[in-house]
């Protein structure tokens, strides 16, 4: 289905907005102003199923509808199961809450010492700097606070967050997220990164953002300069399907990489979207071609109304098995389950280690062939009489 990747097919272009001037199209403020945010705007461009229509009416109570024109063009209108469509178009299935699902599936609220700071791991914090995104993923882990559809009333307390980081010398790693930090203005980002860089114990700064994917126009030369100035700033983007890897995203990543921003990708394993080894292989190959290293592949969190998105974890393990050894090692992400209720990230791996006993490790390689490795720590002690 996805043969050799050919970059000449990656150009997304203006699609349904061909009448718009290229200046407007390439202006990220224009893209934001012209997002699809209402049922009427959506129906004017796409024939919806009754489930999607009902989903759009439900969305204002859960997680707002918003799709940038750039990303909307990636939808195949002829395919009701289009993997792009399903990530962004609301569905009434979101109103069905199943066993085990909750509004804070990874237990962030219980590890928030001040609003916006999640301090779960000893040496690093997640810093939520906004509650807005360029477009909203229907499986969002943070839908309780993102887009302001529920009654959370998140007010990003940047000053309070900065003070917390300043006064905790054990924090050496700050991950900016939200919402999407790249929705902040250049001035705000410049000031925020400057403040963080000025904290002596903060060694590592990274940004989690889907803006390069939803709104590649945001990655302007001026923004790249800000990252260069405060660098090294690392960035994790979020793609789930090879079709998201457009020429426009490639240009944005090129600009970031040339400003010295190391790039990773996080994907969520989504039923019927990317729970397939061939689809994931195509995605990770394309990512390497645009200088992005696949970092994590997450099992979908147990957010309320996400049953229709969750794939069995065996699918994820199968995907890793199909990648490891069969393709470039750099292309293989780590499969992760974020422990429900606050367990943090737990790596899930295919069982290459069959057993460890009597000073040996029994192994299976990527072709499922058996190997034995004598394990150093289990080696018998040399006999004392042999030592002199
Ligand atoms: C994911 C996450 C991090 C970063 O984890 P890494 O494994 O270092 O990428 C930090 N804090 C929280 C609360 C997180 O959820």
Short mmCIF file of C-alpha atoms and ligand atoms in Angstrom, two decimals:
data_model
loop_
_atom_site.label_atom_id
_atom_site.label_comp_id
_atom_site.label_asym_id
_atom_site.label_seq_id
_atom_site.Cartn_x
_atom_site.Cartn_y
_atom_site.Cartn_z
CA UNK A 1 0.00 0.00 0.00
CA UNK A 2 2.87 2.36 0.78
CA UNK A 3 5.75 1.47 -1.55
CA UNK A 4 9.03 3.38 -1.81
CA UNK A 5 8.53 6.91 -0.57
CA UNK A 6 8.92 9.49 -3.27
CA UNK A 7 9.29 13.03 -2.10
CA UNK A 8 7.84 14.53 -5.28
CA UNK A 9 4.37 13.39 -4.11
CA UNK A 10 4.57 15.10 -0.75
CA UNK A 11 3.46 18.59 -1.72
CA UNK A 12 0.13 19.34 -0.03
CA UNK A 13 -0.48 22.75 -1.61
CA UNK A 14 -3.55 24.95 -1.26
CA UNK A 15 -6.15 22.35 -2.27
CA UNK A 16 -9.66 23.65 -1.53
CA UNK A 17 -8.23 27.14 -0.95
CA UNK A 18 -6.67 27.53 -4.42
CA UNK A 19 -8.29 30.99 -4.78
CA UNK A 20 -6.30 32.37 -1.83
CA UNK A 21 -3.13 34.34 -2.51
CA UNK A 22 0.10 32.47 -1.66
CA UNK A 23 0.97 35.36 0.69
CA UNK A 24 -2.17 34.74 2.74
CA UNK A 25 -1.81 30.97 2.53
CA UNK A 26 1.74 31.07 3.84
CA UNK A 27 0.86 33.47 6.66
CA UNK A 28 0.31 31.49 9.85
CA UNK A 29 -2.08 34.10 11.20
CA UNK A 30 -4.21 33.69 8.08
CA UNK A 31 -4.22 29.90 8.58
CA UNK A 32 -5.37 30.36 12.19
CA UNK A 33 -8.06 32.90 11.27
CA UNK A 34 -9.37 30.59 8.56
CA UNK A 35 -9.52 27.40 10.58
CA UNK A 36 -12.62 25.25 10.33
CA UNK A 37 -14.27 25.60 13.72
CA UNK A 38 -18.02 25.15 13.13
CA UNK A 39 -20.30 22.44 11.80
CA UNK A 40 -21.45 24.80 9.04
CA UNK A 41 -17.90 25.48 7.84
CA UNK A 42 -17.13 21.79 7.91
CA UNK A 43 -20.26 20.73 6.04
CA UNK A 44 -19.57 23.31 3.35
CA UNK A 45 -16.38 21.38 2.53
CA UNK A 46 -17.01 17.75 3.46
CA UNK A 47 -20.01 15.41 3.48
CA UNK A 48 -20.32 14.19 7.07
CA UNK A 49 -21.74 10.93 8.39
CA UNK A 50 -24.57 11.19 10.98
CA UNK A 51 -22.03 10.12 13.68
CA UNK A 52 -19.64 12.90 12.68
CA UNK A 53 -22.42 15.46 12.54
CA UNK A 54 -23.60 14.50 16.03
CA UNK A 55 -19.93 14.57 17.14
CA UNK A 56 -19.63 18.18 15.96
CA UNK A 57 -22.67 19.15 18.03
CA UNK A 58 -21.18 17.40 21.08
CA UNK A 59 -17.65 18.80 20.63
CA UNK A 60 -18.25 22.21 22.29
CA UNK A 61 -18.89 20.34 25.56
CA UNK A 62 -15.73 18.25 25.36
CA UNK A 63 -13.00 19.49 23.05
CA UNK A 64 -13.45 22.21 20.46
CA UNK A 65 -13.41 21.52 16.73
CA UNK A 66 -10.56 23.26 14.91
CA UNK A 67 -8.69 22.27 11.75
CA UNK A 68 -6.19 24.43 9.88
CA UNK A 69 -6.71 24.71 6.10
CA UNK A 70 -3.27 23.13 5.56
CA UNK A 71 -4.16 20.02 7.51
CA UNK A 72 -7.75 19.85 6.23
CA UNK A 73 -6.39 19.44 2.69
CA UNK A 74 -4.78 16.14 3.71
CA UNK A 75 -8.23 14.56 4.20
CA UNK A 76 -9.33 12.27 1.39
CA UNK A 77 -13.05 13.20 1.03
CA UNK A 78 -13.75 9.94 -0.82
CA UNK A 79 -12.57 7.79 2.10
CA UNK A 80 -14.92 7.74 5.12
CA UNK A 81 -12.17 5.98 7.13
CA UNK A 82 -9.44 8.42 6.06
CA UNK A 83 -6.72 8.31 8.75
CA UNK A 84 -6.37 12.10 8.72
CA UNK A 85 -10.11 12.66 8.91
CA UNK A 86 -10.57 10.39 11.92
CA UNK A 87 -7.90 12.22 13.96
CA UNK A 88 -9.61 15.62 13.62
CA UNK A 89 -13.30 15.30 12.76
CA UNK A 90 -15.41 14.84 15.91
CA UNK A 91 -17.47 11.67 16.26
CA UNK A 92 -20.32 10.98 18.64
CA UNK A 93 -18.34 7.92 19.85
CA UNK A 94 -16.44 10.52 21.95
CA UNK A 95 -19.50 10.80 24.18
CA UNK A 96 -19.30 7.12 25.19
CA UNK A 97 -17.28 6.64 28.36
CA UNK A 98 -16.01 3.07 28.81
CA UNK A 99 -14.63 1.21 31.82
CA UNK A 100 -11.28 2.53 33.00
CA UNK A 101 -11.50 5.82 31.12
CA UNK A 102 -11.10 9.12 32.95
CA UNK A 103 -10.67 12.83 32.30
CA UNK A 104 -7.10 12.79 33.65
CA UNK A 105 -5.91 9.38 32.45
CA UNK A 106 -2.23 9.72 33.35
CA UNK A 107 -2.82 11.38 36.72
CA UNK A 108 -1.31 14.80 36.01
CA UNK A 109 -3.47 16.75 38.43
CA UNK A 110 -2.06 14.90 41.46
CA UNK A 111 1.54 15.88 40.56
CA UNK A 112 0.91 19.59 39.84
CA UNK A 113 2.62 21.63 42.56
CA UNK A 114 1.61 24.89 40.85
CA UNK A 115 -0.87 25.35 37.97
CA UNK A 116 0.75 24.24 34.70
CA UNK A 117 3.75 22.38 36.19
CA UNK A 118 3.62 18.57 36.25
CA UNK A 119 6.55 17.33 38.37
CA UNK A 120 6.36 13.53 38.20
CA UNK A 121 9.95 12.51 37.53
CA UNK A 122 12.73 13.58 39.88
CA UNK A 123 14.85 15.62 37.45
CA UNK A 124 12.37 17.08 34.97
CA UNK A 125 9.07 18.88 34.62
CA UNK A 126 6.31 19.24 32.10
CA UNK A 127 5.45 22.95 31.79
CA UNK A 128 2.00 23.64 30.29
CA UNK A 129 2.27 27.14 28.85
CA UNK A 130 -1.03 27.47 26.98
CA UNK A 131 -4.35 25.64 26.65
CA UNK A 132 -4.73 26.28 22.91
CA UNK A 133 -3.66 24.28 19.84
CA UNK A 134 -3.72 25.03 16.11
CA UNK A 135 -6.03 22.04 15.61
CA UNK A 136 -7.49 19.57 18.10
CA UNK A 137 -6.74 15.84 18.06
CA UNK A 138 -9.89 14.00 19.08
CA UNK A 139 -7.96 11.59 21.33
CA UNK A 140 -6.27 14.41 23.29
CA UNK A 141 -5.00 13.28 26.72
CA UNK A 142 -5.47 16.81 28.03
CA UNK A 143 -8.95 17.51 26.66
CA UNK A 144 -10.01 18.36 30.24
CA UNK A 145 -8.07 21.62 29.99
CA UNK A 146 -7.23 22.13 26.31
CA UNK A 147 -9.46 24.36 24.09
CA UNK A 148 -11.45 25.58 27.12
CA UNK A 149 -14.51 23.48 26.21
CA UNK A 150 -14.88 22.07 29.74
CA UNK A 151 -15.02 24.03 32.98
CA UNK A 152 -11.33 23.67 33.89
CA UNK A 153 -10.52 27.38 33.25
CA UNK A 154 -6.81 26.89 32.76
CA UNK A 155 -4.82 30.07 33.20
CA UNK A 156 -1.21 29.45 32.29
CA UNK A 157 0.77 30.84 35.20
CA UNK A 158 4.09 31.37 33.46
CA UNK A 159 5.57 33.43 36.30
CA UNK A 160 4.54 30.93 38.95
CA UNK A 161 5.89 28.06 36.86
CA UNK A 162 9.21 29.83 36.30
CA UNK A 163 9.53 30.57 40.01
CA UNK A 164 8.92 26.90 40.79
CA UNK A 165 11.64 25.80 38.37
CA UNK A 166 14.03 28.47 39.69
CA UNK A 167 13.57 27.32 43.25
CA UNK A 168 14.01 23.57 42.51
CA UNK A 169 17.66 22.90 41.64
CA UNK A 170 16.92 19.23 40.97
CA UNK A 171 15.08 20.21 37.76
CA UNK A 172 17.58 19.86 34.92
CA UNK A 173 15.06 19.24 32.10
CA UNK A 174 12.03 21.36 31.16
CA UNK A 175 9.50 20.16 28.62
CA UNK A 176 7.25 22.92 27.29
CA UNK A 177 3.86 21.71 26.20
CA UNK A 178 0.20 22.62 26.64
CA UNK A 179 -1.74 23.15 24.40
CA UNK A 180 0.86 24.03 21.83
CA UNK A 181 3.71 26.31 22.94
CA UNK A 182 4.36 27.47 19.36
CA UNK A 183 1.06 29.34 19.43
CA UNK A 184 2.76 31.88 21.72
CA UNK A 185 4.03 34.97 19.92
CA UNK A 186 7.72 35.22 19.00
CA UNK A 187 8.14 37.82 21.75
CA UNK A 188 6.62 35.59 24.43
CA UNK A 189 8.63 32.54 23.35
CA UNK A 190 11.82 34.57 23.22
CA UNK A 191 11.20 35.86 26.74
CA UNK A 192 10.20 32.44 28.10
CA UNK A 193 13.20 30.62 26.62
CA UNK A 194 15.46 33.43 27.83
CA UNK A 195 14.17 33.07 31.38
CA UNK A 196 14.62 29.28 31.31
CA UNK A 197 18.11 29.53 29.81
CA UNK A 198 19.09 31.92 32.60
CA UNK A 199 18.37 29.25 35.24
CA UNK A 200 21.73 27.64 35.97
CA UNK A 201 20.43 24.18 36.82
CA UNK A 202 18.27 23.86 33.69
CA UNK A 203 20.46 21.92 31.27
CA UNK A 204 17.92 20.69 28.79
CA UNK A 205 14.96 22.50 27.21
CA UNK A 206 12.54 20.90 24.82
CA UNK A 207 9.22 21.71 23.21
CA UNK A 208 6.41 19.31 22.38
CA UNK A 209 4.47 20.68 19.42
CA UNK A 210 2.22 19.55 16.61
CA UNK A 211 2.43 22.98 14.96
CA UNK A 212 5.00 21.92 12.34
CA UNK A 213 2.39 19.34 11.23
CA UNK A 214 -0.81 21.40 11.56
CA UNK A 215 0.60 24.79 10.75
CA UNK A 216 4.04 24.52 9.08
CA UNK A 217 3.74 28.21 8.13
CA UNK A 218 4.41 29.04 11.80
CA UNK A 219 8.02 27.89 11.46
CA UNK A 220 9.27 31.23 10.15
CA UNK A 221 12.93 32.28 9.83
CA UNK A 222 12.33 34.64 12.79
CA UNK A 223 11.13 31.75 14.98
CA UNK A 224 14.10 29.60 13.96
CA UNK A 225 16.38 32.48 14.99
CA UNK A 226 14.84 32.46 18.48
CA UNK A 227 15.63 28.75 18.86
CA UNK A 228 19.15 29.37 17.60
CA UNK A 229 19.64 32.20 20.08
CA UNK A 230 18.56 30.12 23.09
CA UNK A 231 19.79 26.78 21.76
CA UNK A 232 20.10 23.93 22.05
CA UNK A 233 16.31 23.66 22.09
CA UNK A 234 15.06 20.16 21.29
CA UNK A 235 11.67 19.51 19.75
CA UNK A 236 9.25 16.59 19.58
CA UNK A 237 6.72 16.82 16.80
CA UNK A 238 3.64 14.57 16.57
CA UNK A 239 2.80 12.67 13.40
CA UNK A 240 0.74 9.49 13.19
CA UNK A 241 0.45 8.72 9.51
CA UNK A 242 2.80 9.04 6.50
CA UNK A 243 0.40 11.39 4.71
CA UNK A 244 1.13 13.99 7.40
CA UNK A 245 4.72 14.14 6.20
CA UNK A 246 4.26 16.79 3.52
CA UNK A 247 6.74 18.93 1.62
CA UNK A 248 5.55 21.79 3.85
CA UNK A 249 6.48 19.84 6.99
CA UNK A 250 9.82 18.94 5.40
CA UNK A 251 10.57 22.64 4.85
CA UNK A 252 9.63 23.47 8.45
CA UNK A 253 11.85 20.68 9.80
CA UNK A 254 14.71 21.70 7.55
CA UNK A 255 14.49 25.21 8.96
CA UNK A 256 14.39 23.94 12.54
CA UNK A 257 17.26 21.51 11.99
CA UNK A 258 19.37 24.22 10.38
CA UNK A 259 18.75 26.38 13.46
CA UNK A 260 20.26 23.55 15.50
CA UNK A 261 17.03 22.04 16.82
CA UNK A 262 17.30 18.24 17.18
CA UNK A 263 13.96 16.74 16.13
CA UNK A 264 12.06 13.73 17.45
CA UNK A 265 8.60 12.40 16.75
CA UNK A 266 5.91 11.04 19.03
CA UNK A 267 3.08 8.96 17.61
CA UNK A 268 -0.02 7.55 19.25
CA UNK A 269 -1.03 4.04 18.24
CA UNK A 270 -4.54 4.54 16.84
CA UNK A 271 -6.95 1.85 15.73
CA UNK A 272 -7.52 1.91 11.97
CA UNK A 273 -5.16 4.88 11.57
CA UNK A 274 -1.63 3.57 12.12
CA UNK A 275 -1.96 0.19 13.86
CA UNK A 276 -0.32 -1.43 10.88
CA UNK A 277 3.35 -2.25 10.32
CA UNK A 278 3.40 -1.10 6.68
CA UNK A 279 1.83 2.26 7.55
CA UNK A 280 4.24 2.81 10.45
CA UNK A 281 7.23 1.75 8.37
CA UNK A 282 6.32 4.29 5.73
CA UNK A 283 5.89 6.96 8.43
CA UNK A 284 9.23 6.35 10.15
CA UNK A 285 11.07 6.22 6.83
CA UNK A 286 9.62 9.54 5.81
CA UNK A 287 10.52 11.01 9.19
CA UNK A 288 14.18 10.04 8.79
CA UNK A 289 14.14 11.66 5.34
CA UNK A 290 13.16 14.98 6.96
CA UNK A 291 15.71 14.68 9.83
CA UNK A 292 13.20 13.59 12.46
CA UNK A 293 14.12 10.66 14.74
CA UNK A 294 11.10 8.55 15.82
CA UNK A 295 11.13 8.79 19.63
CA UNK A 296 8.01 7.29 21.24
CA UNK A 297 5.02 5.30 20.03
CA UNK A 298 2.39 5.64 22.76
CA UNK A 299 -0.50 3.36 23.50
CA UNK A 300 -3.55 5.65 23.44
CA UNK A 301 -4.26 6.95 26.95
CA UNK A 302 -7.56 6.01 28.60
CA UNK A 303 -9.12 9.39 28.04
CA UNK A 304 -12.92 9.53 28.25
CA UNK A 305 -14.54 8.66 24.94
CA UNK A 306 -11.45 7.14 23.30
CA UNK A 307 -12.55 3.49 22.97
CA UNK A 308 -12.89 3.81 19.20
CA UNK A 309 -9.28 4.99 18.99
CA UNK A 310 -7.54 2.36 21.09
CA UNK A 311 -5.74 -0.53 19.39
CA UNK A 312 -4.63 -3.67 21.25
CA UNK A 313 -1.09 -3.30 22.61
CA UNK A 314 -0.15 -6.49 20.69
CA UNK A 315 -0.48 -4.40 17.53
CA UNK A 316 2.16 -2.03 18.86
CA UNK A 317 4.48 -4.91 19.74
CA UNK A 318 3.94 -6.40 16.27
CA UNK A 319 4.88 -3.05 14.73
CA UNK A 320 8.10 -2.82 16.75
CA UNK A 321 8.92 -6.42 15.80
CA UNK A 322 8.35 -5.58 12.14
CA UNK A 323 10.70 -2.59 12.38
CA UNK A 324 13.57 -3.68 14.66
CA UNK A 325 16.30 -5.30 12.58
CA UNK A 326 14.21 -5.05 9.43
CA UNK A 327 14.93 -1.38 8.96
CA UNK A 328 17.28 1.39 10.15
CA UNK A 329 17.71 1.36 13.91
CA UNK A 330 17.21 5.13 14.03
CA UNK A 331 13.72 4.57 12.57
CA UNK A 332 12.48 2.44 15.48
CA UNK A 333 10.56 4.30 18.22
CA UNK A 334 10.18 3.06 21.79
CA UNK A 335 6.70 1.70 22.47
CA UNK A 336 5.30 3.20 25.69
CA UNK A 337 2.31 2.81 27.94
CA UNK A 338 1.82 5.81 30.21
CA UNK A 339 0.77 4.06 33.43
CA UNK A 340 -2.88 4.91 34.18
CA UNK A 341 -3.27 7.13 37.23
CA UNK A 342 0.31 8.44 37.24
CA UNK A 343 2.65 5.49 36.69
CA UNK A 344 4.64 7.44 34.15
CA UNK A 345 6.09 6.12 30.92
CA UNK A 346 6.65 2.37 30.88
CA UNK A 347 8.58 0.84 27.95
CA UNK A 348 6.99 -2.17 26.24
CA UNK A 349 9.26 -4.40 24.19
CA UNK A 350 8.92 -7.57 22.16
CA UNK A 351 10.45 -10.45 24.10
CA UNK A 352 13.89 -10.82 22.61
CA UNK A 353 15.17 -12.14 25.96
CA UNK A 354 13.75 -15.64 26.43
CA UNK A 355 15.47 -16.47 29.73
CA UNK A 356 18.50 -15.61 31.92
CA UNK A 357 19.88 -18.51 33.97
CA UNK A 358 23.09 -20.35 34.89
CA UNK A 359 25.26 -17.60 33.50
CA UNK A 360 23.64 -17.47 30.09
CA UNK A 361 21.08 -15.33 28.28
CA UNK A 362 18.81 -17.07 25.83
CA UNK A 363 17.91 -14.72 23.01
CA UNK A 364 15.88 -14.53 19.83
CA UNK A 365 16.88 -12.17 17.06
CA UNK A 366 14.69 -10.20 14.66
CA UNK A 367 14.35 -13.29 12.44
CA UNK A 368 13.25 -15.32 15.48
CA UNK A 369 16.46 -17.37 15.49
CA UNK A 370 17.78 -18.53 18.85
CA UNK A 371 21.14 -17.39 20.30
CA UNK A 372 22.94 -17.91 23.61
CA UNK A 373 25.14 -15.23 25.22
CA UNK A 374 27.28 -15.99 28.29
CA UNK A 375 26.31 -13.32 30.80
CA UNK A 376 29.34 -11.70 32.45
CA UNK A 377 27.88 -11.02 35.89
CA UNK A 378 26.83 -14.66 36.23
CA UNK A 379 30.29 -16.07 35.35
CA UNK A 380 31.60 -18.46 38.02
CA UNK A 381 34.33 -16.94 40.26
CA UNK A 382 37.83 -18.09 39.33
CA UNK A 383 39.16 -20.68 41.79
CA UNK A 384 41.56 -19.08 44.36
CA UNK A 385 44.35 -21.57 43.58
CA UNK A 386 44.35 -20.40 39.95
CA UNK A 387 45.01 -16.80 40.99
CA UNK A 388 48.62 -17.23 42.22
C1 LIG B 1 6.49 12.48 29.14
C2 LIG B 1 6.76 13.29 30.30
C3 LIG B 1 8.04 13.78 30.54
C4 LIG B 1 9.21 13.50 29.64
O1 LIG B 1 9.56 12.14 29.63
P1 LIG B 1 10.82 11.62 28.79
O2 LIG B 1 10.76 10.12 28.92
O3 LIG B 1 12.04 12.23 29.42
O4 LIG B 1 10.63 12.07 27.39
C5 LIG B 1 8.23 14.52 31.69
N1 LIG B 1 7.22 14.76 32.55
C6 LIG B 1 5.98 14.27 32.35
C7 LIG B 1 4.92 14.54 33.37
C8 LIG B 1 5.71 13.53 31.22
O5 LIG B 1 4.47 13.06 31.01
#
